[in-house]
Amino acid sequence: MHRQRRPEKVPPSPHFERLPDHRSPPDPRGSPPPISPLTPNSPDTKEHRHHHEAPPPTGAHRCEAPRRTSPPPPHAGRAPPCSASARRDREDIRESAPEPAHSRVILDLRPTARGSNSPRYVDREPTLISFEEFDGMFENFEHTAFRLETRRRYRSDVQTETYHRFAAGRAPGWDLEDPWCVSRREQVALGKRFERVRIMDNPPTPGQRYLLDNAERNSAVGEDIRYLWRADADRLGLPDEDTWLFDSRVIALLHFDSDDDLTGVELITDPVQVTRACQVRDSAWHFATPYRAFLTEVPSDV
């Protein structure tokens, strides 16, 4: 009588062993992406079992890995967490890196030399236009005309009757029907914008006080005028040049002599200088105050 042979117990396959927290031990060279443990139904498990496991005897129970009941690793589906040393290296780099220029509130927009920031700048003769051509630009531009007024006095203002009346303590008597005012109203009616930022000293000069009163006339014909104290303009790094900027692509640089007379108009279309002029306009316009509100900040001349 033959004794029935008891089936041998088959040890569980090492492919089903489960590491704590489903993660591999840390590697000093870095943290590779986590490898998920094999499951009995995956193709890799079946392939390994086919090559490395002996078929169990008849009647034996197949060893199966317990199903995972704990949640997946917190970094599953994302990049693996960096090591502590890598985090320290990044922190050291951030601490030692200089502050980016774009994060500063105050920008220095004044060029050190004309066109020096342009890699393709070529020293060329300035393009000068006549006063008649300059006057025509105020009707031929398409969208915007921006003026930055930086001077303390304009001789052309001093020679007018309105200035003499203002200096004598009387009302200037602005004529809103003169050709200049009519032209401005016509251009504004076409949808064009005229904007000015005037720089004022503290205390203001007589010429600056005259132009502050003149802002009422310019505003009446459609111009938008704002003011900025010279100390604030210096902190912003605004240039000292007196300019018009047409359609954000052409600069009309005004040249004056020592007597504050306008002597010439230079056209500038260099992309680097035009871009800088647009930055100047945006900075000045943002920090300037509308002239009506600025009136309350101006000290009395009495």
Tab-separated table of N, CA and C in Angstrom, residues 47-168:
chain	number	residue	atom	x	y	z
A	47	GLU	N	5.381	36.524	-17.128
A	47	GLU	CA	6.587	36.124	-17.838
A	47	GLU	C	7.650	35.632	-16.866
A	48	HIS	N	7.839	36.379	-15.767
A	48	HIS	CA	8.824	35.941	-14.766
A	48	HIS	C	8.423	34.626	-14.148
A	49	ARG	N	7.148	34.440	-13.897
A	49	ARG	CA	6.700	33.207	-13.284
A	49	ARG	C	6.914	32.030	-14.223
A	50	HIS	N	6.771	32.294	-15.521
A	50	HIS	CA	6.922	31.212	-16.491
A	50	HIS	C	8.364	30.735	-16.549
A	51	HIS	N	9.324	31.669	-16.376
A	51	HIS	CA	10.721	31.297	-16.531
A	51	HIS	C	11.380	30.906	-15.218
A	52	HIS	N	10.906	31.362	-14.093
A	52	HIS	CA	11.618	31.183	-12.837
A	52	HIS	C	10.884	30.340	-11.818
A	53	GLU	N	9.668	30.042	-12.038
A	53	GLU	CA	8.938	29.252	-11.054
A	53	GLU	C	8.685	27.854	-11.593
A	54	ALA	N	8.828	26.913	-10.704
A	54	ALA	CA	8.465	25.538	-11.065
A	54	ALA	C	6.966	25.373	-10.928
A	55	PRO	N	6.329	24.658	-11.816
A	55	PRO	CA	4.876	24.475	-11.690
A	55	PRO	C	4.540	23.732	-10.427
A	56	PRO	N	3.587	24.213	-9.678
A	56	PRO	CA	3.247	23.548	-8.410
A	56	PRO	C	2.620	22.193	-8.659
A	57	PRO	N	2.813	21.268	-7.749
A	57	PRO	CA	2.184	19.947	-7.887
A	57	PRO	C	0.678	20.059	-7.877
A	58	THR	N	0.087	19.007	-8.334
A	58	THR	CA	-1.374	18.977	-8.377
A	58	THR	C	-1.942	19.093	-6.981
A	59	GLY	N	-2.911	19.928	-6.843
A	59	GLY	CA	-3.565	20.099	-5.548
A	59	GLY	C	-2.951	21.174	-4.693
A	60	ALA	N	-1.804	21.699	-5.112
A	60	ALA	CA	-1.166	22.736	-4.286
A	60	ALA	C	-1.826	24.080	-4.557
A	61	HIS	N	-1.787	24.912	-3.557
A	61	HIS	CA	-2.356	26.239	-3.676
A	61	HIS	C	-1.302	27.193	-4.188
A	62	ARG	N	-1.673	28.005	-5.197
A	62	ARG	CA	-0.728	28.974	-5.759
A	62	ARG	C	-0.549	30.142	-4.779
A	63	CYS	N	0.691	30.538	-4.635
A	63	CYS	CA	0.991	31.664	-3.728
A	63	CYS	C	0.686	32.969	-4.458
A	64	GLU	N	-0.126	33.778	-3.885
A	64	GLU	CA	-0.497	35.053	-4.489
A	64	GLU	C	-0.106	36.197	-3.569
A	65	ALA	N	0.304	37.297	-4.203
A	65	ALA	CA	0.680	38.486	-3.424
A	65	ALA	C	-0.567	39.176	-2.908
A	66	PRO	N	-0.510	39.700	-1.705
A	66	PRO	CA	-1.680	40.412	-1.173
A	66	PRO	C	-1.944	41.671	-1.977
A	67	ARG	N	-3.211	41.972	-2.109
A	67	ARG	CA	-3.581	43.177	-2.836
A	67	ARG	C	-3.205	44.414	-2.037
A	68	ARG	N	-2.840	45.450	-2.800
A	68	ARG	CA	-2.434	46.689	-2.133
A	68	ARG	C	-3.668	47.425	-1.636
A	69	THR	N	-3.652	47.726	-0.367
A	69	THR	CA	-4.784	48.442	0.236
A	69	THR	C	-4.404	49.850	0.652
A	70	SER	N	-3.110	50.121	0.765
A	70	SER	CA	-2.692	51.468	1.173
A	70	SER	C	-2.692	52.382	-0.036
A	71	PRO	N	-2.790	53.691	0.173
A	71	PRO	CA	-2.819	54.636	-0.954
A	71	PRO	C	-1.487	54.655	-1.687
A	72	PRO	N	-1.485	55.072	-2.961
A	72	PRO	CA	-0.238	55.124	-3.721
A	72	PRO	C	0.707	56.165	-3.138
A	73	PRO	N	1.977	56.086	-3.483
A	73	PRO	CA	2.930	57.074	-2.974
A	73	PRO	C	2.474	58.481	-3.313
A	74	PRO	N	2.806	59.467	-2.468
A	74	PRO	CA	2.333	60.833	-2.693
A	74	PRO	C	2.844	61.438	-3.984
A	75	HIS	N	3.969	60.926	-4.525
A	75	HIS	CA	4.509	61.505	-5.746
A	75	HIS	C	4.182	60.672	-6.972
A	76	ALA	N	3.239	59.711	-6.843
A	76	ALA	CA	2.891	58.867	-7.979
A	76	ALA	C	2.287	59.721	-9.089
A	77	GLY	N	2.754	59.504	-10.322
A	77	GLY	CA	2.259	60.256	-11.465
A	77	GLY	C	2.936	61.599	-11.647
A	78	ARG	N	3.864	61.969	-10.729
A	78	ARG	CA	4.573	63.235	-10.854
A	78	ARG	C	6.060	62.970	-10.810
A	79	ALA	N	6.831	64.027	-10.991
A	79	ALA	CA	8.272	63.881	-10.923
A	79	ALA	C	8.669	63.491	-9.504
A	80	PRO	N	9.679	62.647	-9.351
A	80	PRO	CA	10.089	62.212	-8.013
A	80	PRO	C	10.610	63.382	-7.209
A	81	PRO	N	10.426	63.344	-5.890
A	81	PRO	CA	10.906	64.454	-5.066
A	81	PRO	C	12.420	64.532	-5.102
A	82	CYS	N	12.950	65.778	-5.099
A	82	CYS	CA	14.390	65.936	-5.155
A	82	CYS	C	14.983	65.678	-3.779
A	83	SER	N	16.258	65.371	-3.778
A	83	SER	CA	16.939	65.083	-2.525
A	83	SER	C	17.151	66.355	-1.739
A	84	ALA	N	17.498	66.189	-0.459
A	84	ALA	CA	17.714	67.354	0.400
A	84	ALA	C	18.903	68.165	-0.081
A	85	SER	N	19.948	67.489	-0.582
A	85	SER	CA	21.115	68.228	-1.059
A	85	SER	C	20.778	69.069	-2.281
A	86	ALA	N	19.934	68.530	-3.184
A	86	ALA	CA	19.539	69.308	-4.363
A	86	ALA	C	18.727	70.531	-3.977
A	87	ARG	N	17.844	70.365	-2.961
A	87	ARG	CA	17.071	71.528	-2.519
A	87	ARG	C	17.982	72.589	-1.927
A	88	ARG	N	19.001	72.150	-1.147
A	88	ARG	CA	19.927	73.122	-0.562
A	88	ARG	C	20.713	73.848	-1.645
A	89	ASP	N	21.100	73.135	-2.718
A	89	ASP	CA	21.834	73.774	-3.807
A	89	ASP	C	20.988	74.844	-4.480
A	90	ARG	N	19.693	74.544	-4.698
A	90	ARG	CA	18.830	75.533	-5.337
A	90	ARG	C	18.632	76.755	-4.444
A	91	GLU	N	18.506	76.540	-3.137
A	91	GLU	CA	18.346	77.665	-2.223
A	91	GLU	C	19.595	78.531	-2.210
A	92	ASP	N	20.795	77.901	-2.256
A	92	ASP	CA	22.021	78.675	-2.275
A	92	ASP	C	22.115	79.517	-3.542
A	93	ILE	N	21.678	78.961	-4.671
A	93	ILE	CA	21.720	79.704	-5.929
A	93	ILE	C	20.775	80.896	-5.877
A	94	ARG	N	19.555	80.678	-5.311
A	94	ARG	CA	18.596	81.789	-5.236
A	94	ARG	C	19.109	82.895	-4.329
A	95	GLU	N	19.754	82.526	-3.213
A	95	GLU	CA	20.237	83.540	-2.292
A	95	GLU	C	21.392	84.331	-2.875
A	96	SER	N	22.256	83.668	-3.671
A	96	SER	CA	23.417	84.346	-4.215
A	96	SER	C	23.127	85.087	-5.508
A	97	ALA	N	21.981	84.802	-6.173
A	97	ALA	CA	21.665	85.443	-7.452
A	97	ALA	C	21.259	86.889	-7.221
A	98	PRO	N	21.692	87.824	-8.108
A	98	PRO	CA	21.299	89.229	-7.953
A	98	PRO	C	19.831	89.438	-8.252
A	99	GLU	N	19.286	90.532	-7.756
A	99	GLU	CA	17.883	90.860	-7.987
A	99	GLU	C	17.666	91.183	-9.452
A	100	PRO	N	16.671	90.551	-10.121
A	100	PRO	CA	16.441	90.854	-11.532
A	100	PRO	C	16.021	92.298	-11.722
A	101	ALA	N	16.472	92.877	-12.843
A	101	ALA	CA	16.203	94.299	-13.077
A	101	ALA	C	14.724	94.585	-13.211
A	102	HIS	N	13.932	93.625	-13.786
A	102	HIS	CA	12.521	93.907	-14.015
A	102	HIS	C	11.709	93.934	-12.737
A	103	SER	N	12.314	93.467	-11.593
A	103	SER	CA	11.564	93.456	-10.341
A	103	SER	C	11.670	94.772	-9.606
A	104	ARG	N	12.550	95.673	-10.042
A	104	ARG	CA	12.697	96.945	-9.359
A	104	ARG	C	11.602	97.902	-9.814
A	105	VAL	N	11.122	98.704	-8.874
A	105	VAL	CA	10.046	99.642	-9.208
A	105	VAL	C	10.596	100.835	-9.971
A	106	ILE	N	11.771	101.329	-9.562
A	106	ILE	CA	12.358	102.493	-10.191
A	106	ILE	C	13.316	102.023	-11.278
A	107	LEU	N	13.107	102.497	-12.484
A	107	LEU	CA	13.942	102.123	-13.616
A	107	LEU	C	14.718	103.333	-14.105
A	108	ASP	N	15.971	103.117	-14.471
A	108	ASP	CA	16.774	104.171	-15.058
A	108	ASP	C	16.679	104.041	-16.565
A	109	LEU	N	15.903	104.894	-17.182
A	109	LEU	CA	15.656	104.815	-18.612
A	109	LEU	C	16.548	105.748	-19.407
A	110	ARG	N	17.457	106.447	-18.743
A	110	ARG	CA	18.317	107.372	-19.463
A	110	ARG	C	19.460	106.623	-20.122
A	111	PRO	N	19.691	106.820	-21.417
A	111	PRO	CA	20.802	106.134	-22.079
A	111	PRO	C	22.135	106.748	-21.689
A	112	THR	N	23.177	105.923	-21.592
A	112	THR	CA	24.505	106.437	-21.287
A	112	THR	C	25.127	107.090	-22.510
A	113	ALA	N	24.790	106.614	-23.688
A	113	ALA	CA	25.258	107.205	-24.938
A	113	ALA	C	24.209	106.939	-25.996
A	114	ARG	N	24.148	107.801	-26.964
A	114	ARG	CA	23.083	107.688	-27.950
A	114	ARG	C	23.209	106.378	-28.726
A	115	GLY	N	22.196	105.529	-28.580
A	115	GLY	CA	22.181	104.277	-29.311
A	115	GLY	C	23.200	103.264	-28.851
A	116	SER	N	23.856	103.458	-27.680
A	116	SER	CA	24.928	102.568	-27.275
A	116	SER	C	24.427	101.179	-26.944
A	117	ASN	N	23.136	101.036	-26.622
A	117	ASN	CA	22.598	99.718	-26.299
A	117	ASN	C	22.219	98.919	-27.532
A	118	SER	N	22.309	99.515	-28.699
A	118	SER	CA	21.938	98.826	-29.923
A	118	SER	C	23.151	98.134	-30.519
A	119	PRO	N	23.110	96.801	-30.712
A	119	PRO	CA	24.280	96.116	-31.264
A	119	PRO	C	24.551	96.501	-32.701
A	120	ARG	N	23.542	97.030	-33.413
A	120	ARG	CA	23.726	97.388	-34.810
A	120	ARG	C	23.747	98.900	-35.009
A	121	TYR	N	23.995	99.636	-33.921
A	121	TYR	CA	23.963	101.095	-34.027
A	121	TYR	C	25.143	101.589	-34.870
A	122	VAL	N	24.843	102.475	-35.782
A	122	VAL	CA	25.855	103.080	-36.636
A	122	VAL	C	25.762	104.583	-36.457
A	123	ASP	N	26.896	105.222	-36.248
A	123	ASP	CA	26.915	106.663	-36.083
A	123	ASP	C	26.526	107.315	-37.401
A	124	ARG	N	25.384	107.969	-37.432
A	124	ARG	CA	24.906	108.557	-38.668
A	124	ARG	C	24.439	109.990	-38.416
A	125	GLU	N	24.291	110.712	-39.472
A	125	GLU	CA	23.870	112.101	-39.368
A	125	GLU	C	22.414	112.161	-38.920
A	126	PRO	N	22.074	113.106	-38.028
A	126	PRO	CA	20.670	113.219	-37.589
A	126	PRO	C	19.781	113.661	-38.747
A	127	THR	N	18.523	113.204	-38.701
A	127	THR	CA	17.541	113.566	-39.723
A	127	THR	C	16.750	114.766	-39.219
A	128	LEU	N	17.009	115.921	-39.781
A	128	LEU	CA	16.336	117.148	-39.380
A	128	LEU	C	15.236	117.475	-40.377
A	129	ILE	N	14.117	117.983	-39.852
A	129	ILE	CA	13.000	118.376	-40.706
A	129	ILE	C	12.691	119.849	-40.455
A	130	SER	N	11.964	120.431	-41.390
A	130	SER	CA	11.586	121.838	-41.250
A	130	SER	C	10.433	121.975	-40.258
A	131	PHE	N	10.187	123.207	-39.825
A	131	PHE	CA	9.070	123.447	-38.908
A	131	PHE	C	7.731	123.197	-39.597
A	132	GLU	N	7.671	123.431	-40.906
A	132	GLU	CA	6.431	123.149	-41.634
A	132	GLU	C	6.148	121.640	-41.651
A	133	GLU	N	7.188	120.856	-41.879
A	133	GLU	CA	7.005	119.397	-41.846
A	133	GLU	C	6.633	118.927	-40.447
A	134	PHE	N	7.212	119.548	-39.453
A	134	PHE	CA	6.887	119.190	-38.067
A	134	PHE	C	5.419	119.499	-37.767
A	135	ASP	N	4.937	120.647	-38.206
A	135	ASP	CA	3.526	120.984	-37.983
A	135	ASP	C	2.612	119.982	-38.674
A	136	GLY	N	3.009	119.485	-39.848
A	136	GLY	CA	2.183	118.535	-40.563
A	136	GLY	C	2.070	117.189	-39.876
A	137	MET	N	3.023	116.847	-39.006
A	137	MET	CA	2.971	115.564	-38.306
A	137	MET	C	1.774	115.490	-37.368
A	138	PHE	N	1.280	116.631	-36.887
A	138	PHE	CA	0.152	116.620	-35.951
A	138	PHE	C	-1.173	116.346	-36.655
A	139	GLU	N	-1.168	116.355	-37.955
A	139	GLU	CA	-2.361	115.977	-38.706
A	139	GLU	C	-2.191	114.659	-39.447
A	140	ASN	N	-0.939	114.231	-39.642
A	140	ASN	CA	-0.693	113.017	-40.418
A	140	ASN	C	-0.504	111.765	-39.562
A	141	PHE	N	-0.336	111.907	-38.254
A	141	PHE	CA	-0.198	110.704	-37.432
A	141	PHE	C	-1.540	109.966	-37.370
A	142	GLU	N	-1.499	108.707	-36.962
A	142	GLU	CA	-2.690	107.855	-37.049
A	142	GLU	C	-3.429	107.679	-35.730
A	143	HIS	N	-2.688	107.508	-34.620
A	143	HIS	CA	-3.367	107.102	-33.386
A	143	HIS	C	-3.029	107.996	-32.189
A	144	THR	N	-1.754	108.074	-31.818
A	144	THR	CA	-1.376	108.733	-30.567
A	144	THR	C	-0.213	109.695	-30.787
A	145	ALA	N	-0.252	110.788	-30.040
A	145	ALA	CA	0.848	111.747	-29.997
A	145	ALA	C	1.111	112.064	-28.523
A	146	PHE	N	2.320	111.753	-28.070
A	146	PHE	CA	2.668	111.936	-26.658
A	146	PHE	C	3.798	112.945	-26.543
A	147	ARG	N	3.635	113.889	-25.622
A	147	ARG	CA	4.650	114.933	-25.405
A	147	ARG	C	5.201	114.817	-23.994
A	148	LEU	N	6.522	114.822	-23.896
A	148	LEU	CA	7.194	114.926	-22.599
A	148	LEU	C	7.845	116.302	-22.548
A	149	GLU	N	7.336	117.182	-21.677
A	149	GLU	CA	7.844	118.548	-21.532
A	149	GLU	C	8.721	118.605	-20.291
A	150	THR	N	9.986	118.878	-20.495
A	150	THR	CA	10.935	118.823	-19.380
A	150	THR	C	11.563	120.173	-19.054
A	151	ARG	N	11.376	121.182	-19.889
A	151	ARG	CA	12.088	122.442	-19.717
A	151	ARG	C	11.396	123.330	-18.686
A	152	ARG	N	12.172	124.274	-18.165
A	152	ARG	CA	11.656	125.209	-17.161
A	152	ARG	C	11.089	126.483	-17.791
A	153	ARG	N	11.361	126.671	-19.082
A	153	ARG	CA	10.938	127.913	-19.749
A	153	ARG	C	10.976	127.687	-21.253
A	154	TYR	N	10.010	128.318	-21.955
A	154	TYR	CA	9.977	128.313	-23.416
A	154	TYR	C	9.862	129.765	-23.880
A	155	ARG	N	10.821	130.187	-24.680
A	155	ARG	CA	10.834	131.580	-25.111
A	155	ARG	C	9.596	131.909	-25.953
A	156	SER	N	9.098	130.920	-26.692
A	156	SER	CA	7.906	131.159	-27.503
A	156	SER	C	6.704	131.518	-26.644
A	157	ASP	N	6.638	131.005	-25.414
A	157	ASP	CA	5.542	131.367	-24.510
A	157	ASP	C	5.705	132.785	-23.994
A	158	VAL	N	6.932	133.148	-23.656
A	158	VAL	CA	7.191	134.465	-23.069
A	158	VAL	C	6.837	135.585	-24.039
A	159	GLN	N	6.890	135.327	-25.332
A	159	GLN	CA	6.637	136.351	-26.335
A	159	GLN	C	5.155	136.544	-26.650
A	160	THR	N	4.257	135.820	-25.995
A	160	THR	CA	2.827	135.908	-26.310
A	160	THR	C	2.131	136.928	-25.412
A	161	GLU	N	0.991	137.417	-25.902
A	161	GLU	CA	0.188	138.349	-25.111
A	161	GLU	C	-0.430	137.636	-23.900
A	162	THR	N	-0.807	136.384	-24.070
A	162	THR	CA	-1.400	135.664	-22.935
A	162	THR	C	-0.397	135.545	-21.787
A	163	TYR	N	0.880	135.393	-22.098
A	163	TYR	CA	1.895	135.313	-21.027
A	163	TYR	C	2.032	136.664	-20.318
A	164	HIS	N	2.019	137.735	-21.071
A	164	HIS	CA	2.152	139.055	-20.462
A	164	HIS	C	0.978	139.344	-19.527
A	165	ARG	N	-0.230	138.981	-19.947
A	165	ARG	CA	-1.384	139.195	-19.073
A	165	ARG	C	-1.272	138.304	-17.820
A	166	PHE	N	-0.850	137.065	-18.007
A	166	PHE	CA	-0.710	136.175	-16.850
A	166	PHE	C	0.361	136.692	-15.889
A	167	ALA	N	1.488	137.142	-16.410
A	167	ALA	CA	2.555	137.657	-15.557
A	167	ALA	C	2.118	138.910	-14.810
A	168	ALA	N	1.161	139.655	-15.381
A	168	ALA	CA	0.659	140.864	-14.719
A	168	ALA	C	-0.437	140.566	-13.721
